Amino acid sequence: MQCEKKIVLLSHRVMAMKFKKEYKVRSIAGENVVIMQGKLGSDVTRVVALNDTSLLLWNELQGEDFDLSRVVALLLENYNIDEATATKDAEAWIAKLKECGLVIDEE
């Protein structure tokens, strides 16, 4: 997934989040993207590209509350990686989602 800002790692506290309903994945020219329409006259439209892993996680988690442990579990189920790697990757992925404004925190 591509976005311009730096990745900020999350603390290990449990925080549920959910994808914002207004964003959907589209396939454009063979790429899986989320189009983030800018506000009329004040912002530009952003396109966030999803790699295969991001797309898998997006599809698995769509419509549900999820947290770091759920993302780690999905990575462990689908890839031959250790828990430390899955946790590091899940933290980076969630940080990128938050940075790009694709999720909301659920309380």
CSV table of C-alpha atoms in Angstrom, one decimal:
chain,number,residue,atom,x,y,z
A,1,MET,CA,0.0,0.0,0.0
A,2,GLN,CA,1.4,3.4,-0.9
A,3,CYS,CA,0.9,6.7,0.9
A,4,GLU,CA,3.3,9.6,1.3
A,5,LYS,CA,3.8,9.9,5.0
A,6,LYS,CA,6.1,8.0,7.4
A,7,ILE,CA,5.0,4.9,9.2
A,8,VAL,CA,4.5,5.3,12.9
A,9,LEU,CA,4.4,2.1,14.8
A,10,LEU,CA,1.5,1.5,17.1
A,11,SER,CA,1.7,0.7,20.8
A,12,HIS,CA,0.5,-2.8,21.8
A,13,ARG,CA,-2.7,-1.6,23.4
A,14,VAL,CA,-5.8,-3.2,22.0
A,15,MET,CA,-7.8,-0.8,19.9
A,16,ALA,CA,-10.5,-2.0,17.6
A,17,MET,CA,-10.9,-0.2,14.3
A,18,LYS,CA,-13.1,-0.5,11.2
A,19,PHE,CA,-12.7,0.5,7.5
A,20,LYS,CA,-14.6,3.6,6.7
A,21,LYS,CA,-17.7,2.7,4.8
A,22,GLU,CA,-17.2,5.2,2.0
A,23,TYR,CA,-14.1,3.6,0.7
A,24,LYS,CA,-14.2,0.6,-1.6
A,25,VAL,CA,-11.5,-1.2,-3.5
A,26,ARG,CA,-11.6,-0.8,-7.3
A,27,SER,CA,-9.6,-2.6,-9.9
A,28,ILE,CA,-8.2,-0.1,-12.4
A,29,ALA,CA,-5.7,-1.1,-15.1
A,30,GLY,CA,-4.8,-4.3,-13.2
A,31,GLU,CA,-4.1,-2.5,-9.9
A,32,ASN,CA,-6.2,-2.7,-6.8
A,33,VAL,CA,-6.8,0.8,-5.5
A,34,VAL,CA,-8.9,2.7,-3.0
A,35,ILE,CA,-9.9,6.1,-4.4
A,36,MET,CA,-10.2,8.8,-1.8
A,37,GLN,CA,-12.2,11.7,-3.3
A,38,GLY,CA,-11.1,15.1,-2.2
A,39,LYS,CA,-13.5,17.7,-0.8
A,40,LEU,CA,-15.0,19.9,-3.5
A,41,GLY,CA,-12.6,22.8,-4.3
A,42,SER,CA,-10.2,22.2,-1.3
A,43,ASP,CA,-8.5,18.9,-1.7
A,44,VAL,CA,-7.1,16.6,-4.3
A,45,THR,CA,-8.2,13.0,-4.9
A,46,ARG,CA,-5.8,10.4,-3.6
A,47,VAL,CA,-5.4,6.9,-4.8
A,48,VAL,CA,-4.1,4.3,-2.4
A,49,ALA,CA,-2.7,1.2,-4.1
A,50,LEU,CA,-3.1,-2.2,-2.4
A,51,ASN,CA,-0.6,-5.0,-2.9
A,52,ASP,CA,-1.8,-8.6,-2.7
A,53,THR,CA,-1.4,-8.9,1.1
A,54,SER,CA,-3.2,-5.6,1.7
A,55,LEU,CA,-6.0,-6.7,-0.6
A,56,LEU,CA,-6.3,-10.0,1.3
A,57,LEU,CA,-6.5,-8.3,4.6
A,58,TRP,CA,-9.0,-5.7,3.3
A,59,ASN,CA,-11.3,-8.4,1.9
A,60,GLU,CA,-11.1,-10.5,5.1
A,61,LEU,CA,-11.7,-7.6,7.5
A,62,GLN,CA,-14.3,-5.7,5.5
A,63,GLY,CA,-17.4,-4.9,7.5
A,64,GLU,CA,-16.0,-6.0,10.9
A,65,ASP,CA,-14.2,-4.5,13.8
A,66,PHE,CA,-10.6,-5.7,14.0
A,67,ASP,CA,-7.5,-5.1,16.0
A,68,LEU,CA,-3.8,-5.9,15.8
A,69,SER,CA,-4.2,-9.5,17.0
A,70,ARG,CA,-6.8,-10.2,14.2
A,71,VAL,CA,-4.5,-8.9,11.5
A,72,VAL,CA,-1.6,-10.9,13.0
A,73,ALA,CA,-3.8,-14.1,13.0
A,74,LEU,CA,-4.7,-13.5,9.3
A,75,LEU,CA,-1.1,-13.1,8.3
A,76,LEU,CA,-0.1,-16.2,10.2
A,77,GLU,CA,-2.9,-18.2,8.6
A,78,ASN,CA,-2.1,-17.1,5.0
A,79,TYR,CA,1.7,-16.8,5.0
A,80,ASN,CA,4.6,-18.9,6.2
A,81,ILE,CA,6.0,-16.3,8.6
A,82,ASP,CA,6.8,-16.2,12.3
A,83,GLU,CA,4.7,-14.3,14.8
A,84,ALA,CA,7.3,-11.6,15.3
A,85,THR,CA,7.3,-10.8,11.6
A,86,ALA,CA,3.5,-11.0,11.4
A,87,THR,CA,3.2,-8.6,14.3
A,88,LYS,CA,5.7,-6.1,12.8
A,89,ASP,CA,4.0,-6.3,9.4
A,90,ALA,CA,0.5,-5.9,11.0
A,91,GLU,CA,1.6,-2.9,13.0
A,92,ALA,CA,3.1,-1.2,9.8
A,93,TRP,CA,-0.1,-2.0,7.8
A,94,ILE,CA,-2.4,-0.6,10.5
A,95,ALA,CA,-0.2,2.5,10.8
A,96,LYS,CA,-0.4,3.1,7.1
A,97,LEU,CA,-4.2,2.6,7.1
A,98,LYS,CA,-4.5,5.2,9.9
A,99,GLU,CA,-2.1,7.6,8.1
A,100,CYS,CA,-4.1,7.4,4.9
A,101,GLY,CA,-7.4,7.9,6.8
A,102,LEU,CA,-9.0,4.6,5.7
A,103,VAL,CA,-10.1,3.4,9.2
A,104,ILE,CA,-11.9,4.7,12.2
A,105,ASP,CA,-11.3,3.7,15.8
A,106,GLU,CA,-14.2,1.8,17.4
A,107,GLU,CA,-14.8,2.4,21.1
